[in-house]
PDB file of C-alpha atoms and ligand atoms in Angstrom:
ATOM      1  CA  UNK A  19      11.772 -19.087   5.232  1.00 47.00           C
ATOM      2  CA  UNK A  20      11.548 -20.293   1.782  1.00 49.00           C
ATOM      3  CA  UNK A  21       7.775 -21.212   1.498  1.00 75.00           C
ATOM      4  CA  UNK A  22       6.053 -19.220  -1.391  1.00 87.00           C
ATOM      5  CA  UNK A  23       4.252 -16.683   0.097  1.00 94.00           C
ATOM      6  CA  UNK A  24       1.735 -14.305  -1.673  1.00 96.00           C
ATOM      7  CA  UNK A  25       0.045 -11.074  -0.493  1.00 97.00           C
ATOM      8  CA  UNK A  26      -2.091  -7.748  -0.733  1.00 98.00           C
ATOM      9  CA  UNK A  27      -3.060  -5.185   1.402  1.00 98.00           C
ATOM     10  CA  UNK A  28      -5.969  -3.377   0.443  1.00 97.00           C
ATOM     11  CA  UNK A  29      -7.349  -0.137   2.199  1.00 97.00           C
ATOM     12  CA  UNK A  30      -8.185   3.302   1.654  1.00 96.00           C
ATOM     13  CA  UNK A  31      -5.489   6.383   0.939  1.00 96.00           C
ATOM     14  CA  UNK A  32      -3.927   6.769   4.115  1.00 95.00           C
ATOM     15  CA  UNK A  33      -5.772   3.995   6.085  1.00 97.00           C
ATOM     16  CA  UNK A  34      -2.013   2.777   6.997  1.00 97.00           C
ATOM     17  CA  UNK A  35      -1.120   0.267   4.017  1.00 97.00           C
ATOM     18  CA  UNK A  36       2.560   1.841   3.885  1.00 96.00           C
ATOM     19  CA  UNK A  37       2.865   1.560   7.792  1.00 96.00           C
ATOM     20  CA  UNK A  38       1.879  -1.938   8.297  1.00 98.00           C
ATOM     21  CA  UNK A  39       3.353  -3.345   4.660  1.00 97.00           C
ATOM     22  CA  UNK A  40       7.285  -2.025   6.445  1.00 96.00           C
ATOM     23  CA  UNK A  41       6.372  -4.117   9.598  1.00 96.00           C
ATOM     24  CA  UNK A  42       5.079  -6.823   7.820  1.00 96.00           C
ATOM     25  CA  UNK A  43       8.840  -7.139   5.994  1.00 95.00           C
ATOM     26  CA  UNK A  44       9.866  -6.347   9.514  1.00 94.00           C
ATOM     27  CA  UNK A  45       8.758  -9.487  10.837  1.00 95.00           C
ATOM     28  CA  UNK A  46       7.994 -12.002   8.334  1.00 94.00           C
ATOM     29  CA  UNK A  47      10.319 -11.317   5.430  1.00 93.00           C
ATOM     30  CA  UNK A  48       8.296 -10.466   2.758  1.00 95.00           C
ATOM     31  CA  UNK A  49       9.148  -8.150  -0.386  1.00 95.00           C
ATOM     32  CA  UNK A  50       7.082  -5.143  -0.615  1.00 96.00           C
ATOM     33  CA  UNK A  51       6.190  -3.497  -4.068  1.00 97.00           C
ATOM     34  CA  UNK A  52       3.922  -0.330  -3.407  1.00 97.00           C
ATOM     35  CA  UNK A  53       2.182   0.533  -6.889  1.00 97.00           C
ATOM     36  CA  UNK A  54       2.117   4.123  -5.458  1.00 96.00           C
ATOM     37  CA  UNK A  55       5.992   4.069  -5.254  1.00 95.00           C
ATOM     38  CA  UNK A  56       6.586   2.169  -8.323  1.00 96.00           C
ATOM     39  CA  UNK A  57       4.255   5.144 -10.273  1.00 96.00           C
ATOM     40  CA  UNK A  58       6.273   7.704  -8.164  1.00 94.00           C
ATOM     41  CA  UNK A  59       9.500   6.505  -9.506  1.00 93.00           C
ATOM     42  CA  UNK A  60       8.680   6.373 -12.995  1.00 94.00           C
ATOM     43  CA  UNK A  61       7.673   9.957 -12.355  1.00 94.00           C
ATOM     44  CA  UNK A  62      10.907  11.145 -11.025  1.00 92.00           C
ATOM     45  CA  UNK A  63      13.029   9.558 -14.143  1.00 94.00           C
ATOM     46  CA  UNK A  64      10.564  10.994 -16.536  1.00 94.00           C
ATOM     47  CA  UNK A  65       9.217   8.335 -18.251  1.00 95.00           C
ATOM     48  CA  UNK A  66       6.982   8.063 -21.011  1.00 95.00           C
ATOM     49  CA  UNK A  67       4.133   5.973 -18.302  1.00 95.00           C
ATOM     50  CA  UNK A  68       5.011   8.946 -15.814  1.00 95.00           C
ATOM     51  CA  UNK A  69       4.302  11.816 -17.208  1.00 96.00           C
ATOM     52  CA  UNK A  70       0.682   9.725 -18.386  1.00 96.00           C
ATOM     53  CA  UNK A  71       0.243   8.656 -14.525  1.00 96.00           C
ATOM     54  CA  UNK A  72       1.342  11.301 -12.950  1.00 95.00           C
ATOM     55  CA  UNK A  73      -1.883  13.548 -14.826  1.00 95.00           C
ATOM     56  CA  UNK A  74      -4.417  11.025 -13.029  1.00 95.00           C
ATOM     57  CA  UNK A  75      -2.510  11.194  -9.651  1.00 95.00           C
ATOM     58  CA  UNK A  76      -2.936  14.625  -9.114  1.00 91.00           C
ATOM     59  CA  UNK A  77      -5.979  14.602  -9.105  1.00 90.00           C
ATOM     60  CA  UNK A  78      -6.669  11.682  -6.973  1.00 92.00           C
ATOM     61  CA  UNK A  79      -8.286   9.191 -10.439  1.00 94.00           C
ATOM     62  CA  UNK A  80      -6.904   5.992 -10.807  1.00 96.00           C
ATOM     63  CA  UNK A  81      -4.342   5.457 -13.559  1.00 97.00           C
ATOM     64  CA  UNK A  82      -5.733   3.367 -16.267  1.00 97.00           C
ATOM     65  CA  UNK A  83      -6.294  -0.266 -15.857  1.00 97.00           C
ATOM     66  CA  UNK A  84      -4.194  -1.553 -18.539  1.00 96.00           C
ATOM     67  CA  UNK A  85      -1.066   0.438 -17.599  1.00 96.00           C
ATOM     68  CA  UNK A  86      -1.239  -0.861 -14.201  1.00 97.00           C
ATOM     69  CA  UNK A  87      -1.430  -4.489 -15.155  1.00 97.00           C
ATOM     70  CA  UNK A  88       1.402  -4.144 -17.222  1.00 95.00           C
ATOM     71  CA  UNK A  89       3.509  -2.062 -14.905  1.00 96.00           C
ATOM     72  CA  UNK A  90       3.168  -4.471 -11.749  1.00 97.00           C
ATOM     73  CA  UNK A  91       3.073  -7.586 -13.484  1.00 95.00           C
ATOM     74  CA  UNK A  92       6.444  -6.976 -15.092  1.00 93.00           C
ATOM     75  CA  UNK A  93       7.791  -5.747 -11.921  1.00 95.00           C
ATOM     76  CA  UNK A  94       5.961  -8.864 -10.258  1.00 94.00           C
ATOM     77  CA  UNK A  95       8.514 -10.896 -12.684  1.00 91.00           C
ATOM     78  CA  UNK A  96      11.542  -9.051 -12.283  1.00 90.00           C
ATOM     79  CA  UNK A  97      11.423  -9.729  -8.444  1.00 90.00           C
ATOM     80  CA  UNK A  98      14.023 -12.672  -7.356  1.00 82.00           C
ATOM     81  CA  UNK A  99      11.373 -13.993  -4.848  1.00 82.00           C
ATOM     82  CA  UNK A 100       7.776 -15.391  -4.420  1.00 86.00           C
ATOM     83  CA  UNK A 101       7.635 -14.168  -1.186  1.00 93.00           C
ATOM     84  CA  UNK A 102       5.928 -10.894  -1.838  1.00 96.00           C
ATOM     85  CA  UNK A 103       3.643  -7.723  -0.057  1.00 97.00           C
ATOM     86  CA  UNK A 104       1.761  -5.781  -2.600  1.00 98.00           C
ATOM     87  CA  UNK A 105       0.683  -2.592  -2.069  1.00 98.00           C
ATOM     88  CA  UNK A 106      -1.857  -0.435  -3.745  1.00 97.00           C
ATOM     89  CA  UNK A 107      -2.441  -3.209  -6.403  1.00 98.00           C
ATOM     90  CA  UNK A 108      -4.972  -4.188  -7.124  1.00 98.00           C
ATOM     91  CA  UNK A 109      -7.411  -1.517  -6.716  1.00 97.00           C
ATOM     92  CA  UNK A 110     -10.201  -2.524  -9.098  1.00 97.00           C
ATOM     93  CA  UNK A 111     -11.725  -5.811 -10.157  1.00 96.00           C
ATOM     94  CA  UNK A 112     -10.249  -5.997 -13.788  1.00 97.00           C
ATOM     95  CA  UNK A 113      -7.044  -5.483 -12.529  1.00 97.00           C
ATOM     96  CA  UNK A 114      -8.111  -8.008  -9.646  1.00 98.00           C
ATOM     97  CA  UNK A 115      -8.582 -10.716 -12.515  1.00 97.00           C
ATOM     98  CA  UNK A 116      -5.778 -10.054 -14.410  1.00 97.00           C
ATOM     99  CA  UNK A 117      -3.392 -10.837 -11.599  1.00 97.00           C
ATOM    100  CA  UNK A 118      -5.102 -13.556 -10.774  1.00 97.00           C
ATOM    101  CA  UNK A 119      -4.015 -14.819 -14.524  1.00 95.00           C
ATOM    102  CA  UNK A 120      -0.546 -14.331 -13.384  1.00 92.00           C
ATOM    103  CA  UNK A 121      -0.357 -15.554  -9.871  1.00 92.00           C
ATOM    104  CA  UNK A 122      -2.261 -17.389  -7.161  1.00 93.00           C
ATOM    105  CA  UNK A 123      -2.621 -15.338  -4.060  1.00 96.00           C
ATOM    106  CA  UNK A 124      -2.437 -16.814  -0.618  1.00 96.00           C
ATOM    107  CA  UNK A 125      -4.173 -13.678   1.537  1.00 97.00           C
ATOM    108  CA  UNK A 126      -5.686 -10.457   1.204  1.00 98.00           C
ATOM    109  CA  UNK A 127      -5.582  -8.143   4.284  1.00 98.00           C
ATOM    110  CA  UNK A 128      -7.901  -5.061   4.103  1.00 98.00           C
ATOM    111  CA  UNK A 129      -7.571  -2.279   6.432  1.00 98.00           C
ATOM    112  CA  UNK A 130     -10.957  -0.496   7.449  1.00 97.00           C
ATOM    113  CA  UNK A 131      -9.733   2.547   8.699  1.00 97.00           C
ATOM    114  CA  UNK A 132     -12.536   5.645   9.051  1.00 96.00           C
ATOM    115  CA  UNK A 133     -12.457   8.442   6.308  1.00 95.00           C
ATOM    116  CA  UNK A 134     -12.439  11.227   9.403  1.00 94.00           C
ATOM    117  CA  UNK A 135      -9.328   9.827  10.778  1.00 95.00           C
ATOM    118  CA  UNK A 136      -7.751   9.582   7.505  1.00 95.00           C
ATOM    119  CA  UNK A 137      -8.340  13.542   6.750  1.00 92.00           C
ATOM    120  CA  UNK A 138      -6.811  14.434   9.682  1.00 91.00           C
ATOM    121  CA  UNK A 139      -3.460  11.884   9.604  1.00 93.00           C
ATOM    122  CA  UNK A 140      -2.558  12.684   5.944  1.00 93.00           C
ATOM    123  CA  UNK A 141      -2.136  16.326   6.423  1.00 91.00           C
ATOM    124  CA  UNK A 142       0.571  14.922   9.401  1.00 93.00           C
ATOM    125  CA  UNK A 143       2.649  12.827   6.444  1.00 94.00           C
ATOM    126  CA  UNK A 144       5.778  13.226   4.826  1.00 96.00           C
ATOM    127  CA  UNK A 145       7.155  11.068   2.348  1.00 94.00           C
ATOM    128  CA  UNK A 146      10.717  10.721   1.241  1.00 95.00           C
ATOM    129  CA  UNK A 147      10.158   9.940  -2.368  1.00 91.00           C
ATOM    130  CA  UNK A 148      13.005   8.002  -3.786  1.00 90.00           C
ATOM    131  CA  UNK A 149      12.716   5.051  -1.235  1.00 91.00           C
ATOM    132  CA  UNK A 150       9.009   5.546  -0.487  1.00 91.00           C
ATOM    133  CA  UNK A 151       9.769   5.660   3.200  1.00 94.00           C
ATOM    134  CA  UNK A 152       6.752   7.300   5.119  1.00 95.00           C
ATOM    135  CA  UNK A 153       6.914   9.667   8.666  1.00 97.00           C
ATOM    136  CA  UNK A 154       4.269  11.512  10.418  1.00 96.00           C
ATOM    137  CA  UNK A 155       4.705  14.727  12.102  1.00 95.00           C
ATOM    138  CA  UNK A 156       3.439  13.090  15.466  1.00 93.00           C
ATOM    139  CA  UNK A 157       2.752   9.441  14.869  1.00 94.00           C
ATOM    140  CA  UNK A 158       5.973   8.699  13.708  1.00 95.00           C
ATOM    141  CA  UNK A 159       8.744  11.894  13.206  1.00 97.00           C
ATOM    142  CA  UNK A 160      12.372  11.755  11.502  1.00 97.00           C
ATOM    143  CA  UNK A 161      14.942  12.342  13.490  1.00 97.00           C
ATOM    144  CA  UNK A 162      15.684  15.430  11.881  1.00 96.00           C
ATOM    145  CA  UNK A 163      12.486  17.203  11.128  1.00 94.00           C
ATOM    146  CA  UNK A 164      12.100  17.338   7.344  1.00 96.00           C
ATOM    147  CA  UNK A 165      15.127  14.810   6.662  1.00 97.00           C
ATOM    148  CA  UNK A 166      15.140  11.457   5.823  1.00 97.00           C
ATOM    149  CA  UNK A 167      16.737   9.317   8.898  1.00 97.00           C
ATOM    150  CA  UNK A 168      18.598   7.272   6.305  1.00 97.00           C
ATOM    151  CA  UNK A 169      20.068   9.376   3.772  1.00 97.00           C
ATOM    152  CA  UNK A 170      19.572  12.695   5.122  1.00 97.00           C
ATOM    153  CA  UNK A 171      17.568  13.700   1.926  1.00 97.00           C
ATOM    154  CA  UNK A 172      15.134  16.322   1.714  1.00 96.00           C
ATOM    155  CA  UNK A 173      10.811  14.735   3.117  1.00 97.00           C
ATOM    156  CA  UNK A 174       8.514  16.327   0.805  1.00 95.00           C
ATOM    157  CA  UNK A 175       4.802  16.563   1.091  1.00 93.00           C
ATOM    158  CA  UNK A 176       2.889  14.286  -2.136  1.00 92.00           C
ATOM    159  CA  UNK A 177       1.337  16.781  -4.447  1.00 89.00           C
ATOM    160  CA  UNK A 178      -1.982  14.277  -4.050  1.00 91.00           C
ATOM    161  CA  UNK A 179      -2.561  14.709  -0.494  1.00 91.00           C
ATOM    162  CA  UNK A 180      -3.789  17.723  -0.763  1.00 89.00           C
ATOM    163  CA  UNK A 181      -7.508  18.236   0.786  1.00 89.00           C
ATOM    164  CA  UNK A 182      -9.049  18.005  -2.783  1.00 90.00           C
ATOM    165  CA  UNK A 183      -7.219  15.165  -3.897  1.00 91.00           C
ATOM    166  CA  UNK A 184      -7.485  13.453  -0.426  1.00 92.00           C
ATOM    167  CA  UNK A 185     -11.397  14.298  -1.013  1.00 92.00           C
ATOM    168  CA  UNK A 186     -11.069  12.410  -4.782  1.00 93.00           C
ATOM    169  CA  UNK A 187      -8.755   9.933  -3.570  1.00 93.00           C
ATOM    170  CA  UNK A 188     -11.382   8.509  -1.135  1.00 95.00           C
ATOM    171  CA  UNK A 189     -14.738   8.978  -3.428  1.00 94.00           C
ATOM    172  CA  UNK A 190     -12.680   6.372  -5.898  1.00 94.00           C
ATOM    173  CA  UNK A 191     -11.678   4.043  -3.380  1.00 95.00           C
ATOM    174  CA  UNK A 192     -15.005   3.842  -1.874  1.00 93.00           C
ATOM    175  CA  UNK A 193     -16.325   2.856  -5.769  1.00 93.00           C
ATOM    176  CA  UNK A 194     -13.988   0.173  -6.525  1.00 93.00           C
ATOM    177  CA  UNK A 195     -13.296  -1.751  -3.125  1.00 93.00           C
ATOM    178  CA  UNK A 196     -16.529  -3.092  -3.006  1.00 94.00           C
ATOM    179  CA  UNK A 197     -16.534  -5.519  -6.283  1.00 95.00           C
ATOM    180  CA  UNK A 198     -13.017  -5.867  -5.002  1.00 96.00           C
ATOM    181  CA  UNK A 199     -13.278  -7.799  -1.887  1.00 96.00           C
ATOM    182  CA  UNK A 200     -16.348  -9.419  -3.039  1.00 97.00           C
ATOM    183  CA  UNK A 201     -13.730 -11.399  -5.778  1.00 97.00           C
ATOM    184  CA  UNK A 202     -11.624 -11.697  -2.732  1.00 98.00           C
ATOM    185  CA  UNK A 203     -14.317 -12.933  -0.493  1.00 97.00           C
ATOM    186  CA  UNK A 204     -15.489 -15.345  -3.271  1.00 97.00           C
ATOM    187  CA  UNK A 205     -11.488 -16.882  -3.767  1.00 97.00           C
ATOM    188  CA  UNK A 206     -11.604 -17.181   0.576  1.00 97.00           C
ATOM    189  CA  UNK A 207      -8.749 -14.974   0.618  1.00 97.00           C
ATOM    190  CA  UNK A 208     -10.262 -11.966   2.196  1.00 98.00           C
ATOM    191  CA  UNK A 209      -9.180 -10.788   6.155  1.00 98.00           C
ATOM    192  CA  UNK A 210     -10.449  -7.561   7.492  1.00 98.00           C
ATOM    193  CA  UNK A 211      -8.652  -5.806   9.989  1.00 98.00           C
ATOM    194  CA  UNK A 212     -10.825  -2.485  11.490  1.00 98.00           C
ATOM    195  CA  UNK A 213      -8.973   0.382  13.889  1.00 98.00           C
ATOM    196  CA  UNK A 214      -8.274   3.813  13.724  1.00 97.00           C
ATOM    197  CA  UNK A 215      -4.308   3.318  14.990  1.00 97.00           C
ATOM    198  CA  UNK A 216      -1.820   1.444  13.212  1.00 97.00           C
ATOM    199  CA  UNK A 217      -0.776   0.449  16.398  1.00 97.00           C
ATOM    200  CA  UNK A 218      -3.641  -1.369  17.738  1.00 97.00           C
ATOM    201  CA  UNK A 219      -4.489  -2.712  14.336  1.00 98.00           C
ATOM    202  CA  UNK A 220      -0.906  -4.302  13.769  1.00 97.00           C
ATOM    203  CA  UNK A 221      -1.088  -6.719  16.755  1.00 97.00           C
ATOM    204  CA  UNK A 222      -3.661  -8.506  15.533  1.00 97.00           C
ATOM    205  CA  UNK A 223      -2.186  -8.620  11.709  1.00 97.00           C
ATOM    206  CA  UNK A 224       0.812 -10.279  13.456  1.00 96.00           C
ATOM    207  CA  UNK A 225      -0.798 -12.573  15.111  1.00 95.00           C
ATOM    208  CA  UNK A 226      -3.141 -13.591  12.362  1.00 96.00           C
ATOM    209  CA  UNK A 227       0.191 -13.931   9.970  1.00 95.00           C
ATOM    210  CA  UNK A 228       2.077 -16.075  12.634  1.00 93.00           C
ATOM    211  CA  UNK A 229      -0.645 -18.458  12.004  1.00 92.00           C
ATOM    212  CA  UNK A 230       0.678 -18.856   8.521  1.00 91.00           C
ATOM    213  CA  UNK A 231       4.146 -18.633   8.289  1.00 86.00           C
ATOM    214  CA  UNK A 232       6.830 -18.336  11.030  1.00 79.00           C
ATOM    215  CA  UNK A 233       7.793 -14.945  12.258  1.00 77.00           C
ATOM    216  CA  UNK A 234      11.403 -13.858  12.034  1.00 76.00           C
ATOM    217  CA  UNK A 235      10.227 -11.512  14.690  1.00 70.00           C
ATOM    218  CA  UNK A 236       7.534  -9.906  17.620  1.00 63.00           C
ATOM    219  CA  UNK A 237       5.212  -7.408  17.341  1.00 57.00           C
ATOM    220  CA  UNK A 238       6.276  -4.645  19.193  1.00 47.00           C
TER     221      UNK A 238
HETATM  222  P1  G5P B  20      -0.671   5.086  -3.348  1.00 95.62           P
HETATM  223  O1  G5P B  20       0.684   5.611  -3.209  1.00 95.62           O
HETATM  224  O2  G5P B  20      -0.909   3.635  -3.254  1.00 95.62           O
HETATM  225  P2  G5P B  20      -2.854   5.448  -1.508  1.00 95.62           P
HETATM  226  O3  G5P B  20      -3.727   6.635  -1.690  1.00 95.62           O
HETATM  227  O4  G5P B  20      -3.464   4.153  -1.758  1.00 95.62           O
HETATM  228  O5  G5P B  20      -1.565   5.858  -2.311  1.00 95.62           O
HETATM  229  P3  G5P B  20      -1.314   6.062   0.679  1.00 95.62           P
HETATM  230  O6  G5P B  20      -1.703   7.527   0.611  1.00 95.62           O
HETATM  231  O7  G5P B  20       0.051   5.694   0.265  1.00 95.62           O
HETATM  232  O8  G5P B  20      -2.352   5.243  -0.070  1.00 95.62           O
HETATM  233  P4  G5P B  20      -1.217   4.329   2.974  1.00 95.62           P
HETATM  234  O9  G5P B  20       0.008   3.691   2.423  1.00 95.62           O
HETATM  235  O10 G5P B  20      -2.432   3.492   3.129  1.00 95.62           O
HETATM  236  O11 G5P B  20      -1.594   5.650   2.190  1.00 95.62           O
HETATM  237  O12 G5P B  20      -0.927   4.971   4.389  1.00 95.62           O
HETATM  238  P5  G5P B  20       0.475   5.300   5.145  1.00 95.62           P
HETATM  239  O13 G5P B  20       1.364   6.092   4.262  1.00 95.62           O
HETATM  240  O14 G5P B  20       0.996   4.065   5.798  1.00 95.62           O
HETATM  241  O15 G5P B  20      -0.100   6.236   6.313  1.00 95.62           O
HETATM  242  C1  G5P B  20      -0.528   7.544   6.020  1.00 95.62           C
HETATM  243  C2  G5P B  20       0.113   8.536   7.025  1.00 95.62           C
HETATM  244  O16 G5P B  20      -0.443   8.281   8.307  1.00 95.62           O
HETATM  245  C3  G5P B  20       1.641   8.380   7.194  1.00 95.62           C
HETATM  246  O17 G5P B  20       2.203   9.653   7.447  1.00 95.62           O
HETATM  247  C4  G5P B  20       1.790   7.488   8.443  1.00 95.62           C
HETATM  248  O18 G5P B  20       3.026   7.715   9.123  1.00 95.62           O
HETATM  249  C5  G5P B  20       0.580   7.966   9.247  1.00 95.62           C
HETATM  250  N1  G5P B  20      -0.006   6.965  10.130  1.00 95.62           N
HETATM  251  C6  G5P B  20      -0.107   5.621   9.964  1.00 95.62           C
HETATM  252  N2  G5P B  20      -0.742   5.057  11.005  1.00 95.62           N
HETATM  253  C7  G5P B  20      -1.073   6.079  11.853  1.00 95.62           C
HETATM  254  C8  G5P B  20      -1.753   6.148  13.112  1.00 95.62           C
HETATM  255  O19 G5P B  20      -2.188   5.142  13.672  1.00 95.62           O
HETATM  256  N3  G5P B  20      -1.915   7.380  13.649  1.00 95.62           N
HETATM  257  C9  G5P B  20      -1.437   8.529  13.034  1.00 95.62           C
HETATM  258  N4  G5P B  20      -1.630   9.718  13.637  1.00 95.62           N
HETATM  259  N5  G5P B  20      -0.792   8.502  11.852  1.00 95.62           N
HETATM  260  C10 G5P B  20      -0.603   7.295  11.287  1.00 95.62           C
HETATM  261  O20 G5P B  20      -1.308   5.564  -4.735  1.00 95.62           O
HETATM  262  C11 G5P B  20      -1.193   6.904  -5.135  1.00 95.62           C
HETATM  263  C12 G5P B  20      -1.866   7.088  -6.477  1.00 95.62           C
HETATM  264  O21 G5P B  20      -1.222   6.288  -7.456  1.00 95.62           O
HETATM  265  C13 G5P B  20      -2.164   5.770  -8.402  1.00 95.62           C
HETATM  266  C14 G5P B  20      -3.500   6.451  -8.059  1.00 95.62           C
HETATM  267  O22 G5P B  20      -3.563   7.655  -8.758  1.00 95.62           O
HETATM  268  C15 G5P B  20      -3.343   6.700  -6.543  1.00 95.62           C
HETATM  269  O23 G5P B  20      -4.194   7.733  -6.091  1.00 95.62           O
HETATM  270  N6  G5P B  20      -2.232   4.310  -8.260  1.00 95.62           N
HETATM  271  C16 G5P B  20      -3.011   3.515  -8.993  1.00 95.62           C
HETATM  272  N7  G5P B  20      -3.885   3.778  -9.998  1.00 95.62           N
HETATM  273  C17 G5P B  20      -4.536   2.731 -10.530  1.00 95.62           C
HETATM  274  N8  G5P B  20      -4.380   1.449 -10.097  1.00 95.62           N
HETATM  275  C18 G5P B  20      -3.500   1.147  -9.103  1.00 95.62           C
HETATM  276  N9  G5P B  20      -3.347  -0.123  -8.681  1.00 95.62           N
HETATM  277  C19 G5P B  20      -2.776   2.210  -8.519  1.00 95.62           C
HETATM  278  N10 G5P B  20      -1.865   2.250  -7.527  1.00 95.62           N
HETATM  279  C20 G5P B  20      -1.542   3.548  -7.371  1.00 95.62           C
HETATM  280 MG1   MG B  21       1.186   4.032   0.667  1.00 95.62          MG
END
C-alpha cells in the first residue's frame, strides 16, 4: 500500500464527487482533500481567506484562481502522504497548470452526471459541516434525521445549494470543464465515468481503480 498514488475527481456540483471520493478511501486507501471543505473550514474559524471565499460561494462563482492555488497546494504539502483524492480542485485550467508545477498526477476521473438529476438530488442533501460528511434525505439518511451518525452534531443545509446558486453553480462548471479535461485528455490522464446513480456509476470506478492499485476492499 505504499505506492505513490495521485488523483482528481472532476464533475459538476452535486454530480456525486463527495459520494464516490468516501468510497474511494473506503477501498483503496487514499487521502481525500475536498477544496469545498477545506474553503468551508476556513469559513467557520473566520479567517481572513474565508470571509473573501465565502462572498463568491454564495453565489455559486468560483473563488479566485490564485487563492485556490495557494490554499490547496499548501495543504497538498502539509499532508503526511502521496497517496491522495482531490476533490473540487482543480476546477479551471490555470489552476490545472499550476498543480501540475507542483505534482505529477497519475488519473483524473470525471463524473458526467445530468444537470436534471442534479436539481432534483441537491435539494435531498445535508451536510455536516465540520467533517464534510454528506447524507441524503432518501439516497443515503442519518440515523437520526438531522444528526450527524458520528458525533451527533447538528446536519445543516449549504447556504449555496440553494436553487439560484445551484442554477450559478452549474452555468460555471459547464464554462470551465471543457479546457479542463482537454489538458487532461492531452496529459492521457482523463477517465469518464457517465450515470445518473452513484451506485451504478461506482462499480465501474472500482473496477477501473483495481486495475491500478490493489484494493483493500469490494465494491459493495
Ligand atoms: P464544492 O464543495 O466542491 P461542488 O459544487 O463542486 O461543491 P458538491 O456540491 O460538493 O460539489 P458533490 O461532492 O459532487 O457536490 O456531490 P455529493 O455531495 O457527493 O452528492 C450530492 C448529494 O447527492 C448528496 O446529498 C449525496 O448524498 C446525494 N447523492 C449522491 N449520489 C446520489 C444518487 O445516486 N442518488 C441520489 N438520490 N442522491 C445521491 O465547492 C463549493 C464552492 O466552493 C468554491 C466554489 O465557490 C464552489 O461553488 N470552490 C472553488 N472555487 C474555485 N476553485 C476551486 N477549485 C474551488 N473549489 C471549491
Ligand atoms: Mg462535494
Amino acid at each position: 500500500m505504499s505506492k505513490l498514488f495521485k488523483m482528481v475527481i472532476l464533475g459538476s456540483p452535486g454530480s456525486g464527487k463527495g459520494t464516490i471520493s468516501s468510497r474511494i478511501v473506503r477501498d483503496f486507501g487514499l487521502t481525500h482533500l475536498s477544496s469545498g471543505d477545506v474553503l468551508r473550514s476556513q469559513i467557520i474559524k473566520k479567517t481572513e481567506l474565508g470571509v473573501t471565499a465565502q462572498k463568491y460561494m454564495k453565489q455559486g462563482q468560483l473563488v479566485p484562481d490564485k487563492l485556490m492555488v495557494d490554499l490547496i497546494t499548501s495543504e497538498l504539502a502539509g499532508l503526511e502522504t502521496s497517496r491522495w483524492l482531490l476533490d473540487g480542485f482543480p476546477r479551471t485550467k490555470p489552476q490545472a497548470e499550476a498543480l501540475h508545477q507542483h505534482d505529477k498526477l497519475d488519473l483524473v476521473l470525471s463524473l458526467e452526471v445530468p444537470d436534471e438529476v442534479i436539481i432534483e438530488r441537491i435539494k435531498g442533501r445535508w451536510t455536516h459541516l465540520p467533517s464534510g460528511r454528506i447524507y441524503h434525505t432518501e439516497f443515503n439518511p442519518p440515523k437520526v434525521a438531522g444528526v450527524d451518525d458520528v458525533t451527533g452534531e447538528p446536519l445543516v443545509q449549504r447556504v449555496d445549494d440553494s436553487p439560484e446558486s445551484v442554477a450559478a453553480r452549474l452555468k460555471v462548471y459547464a464554462t470551465n470543464t471543457d479546457p479542463l479535461k482537454e489538458f487532461y485528455t492531452q496529459l492521457g490522464l482523463l477517465q469518464t465515468f457517465h450515470g445518473t446513480e452513484s451506485n451504478e456509476i461506482w462499480p465501474r470506478i472500482h473496477k477501473y481503480l483495481h486495475t491500478l492499485m490493489p484494493a483493500l476492499s469490494g465494491p459493495f
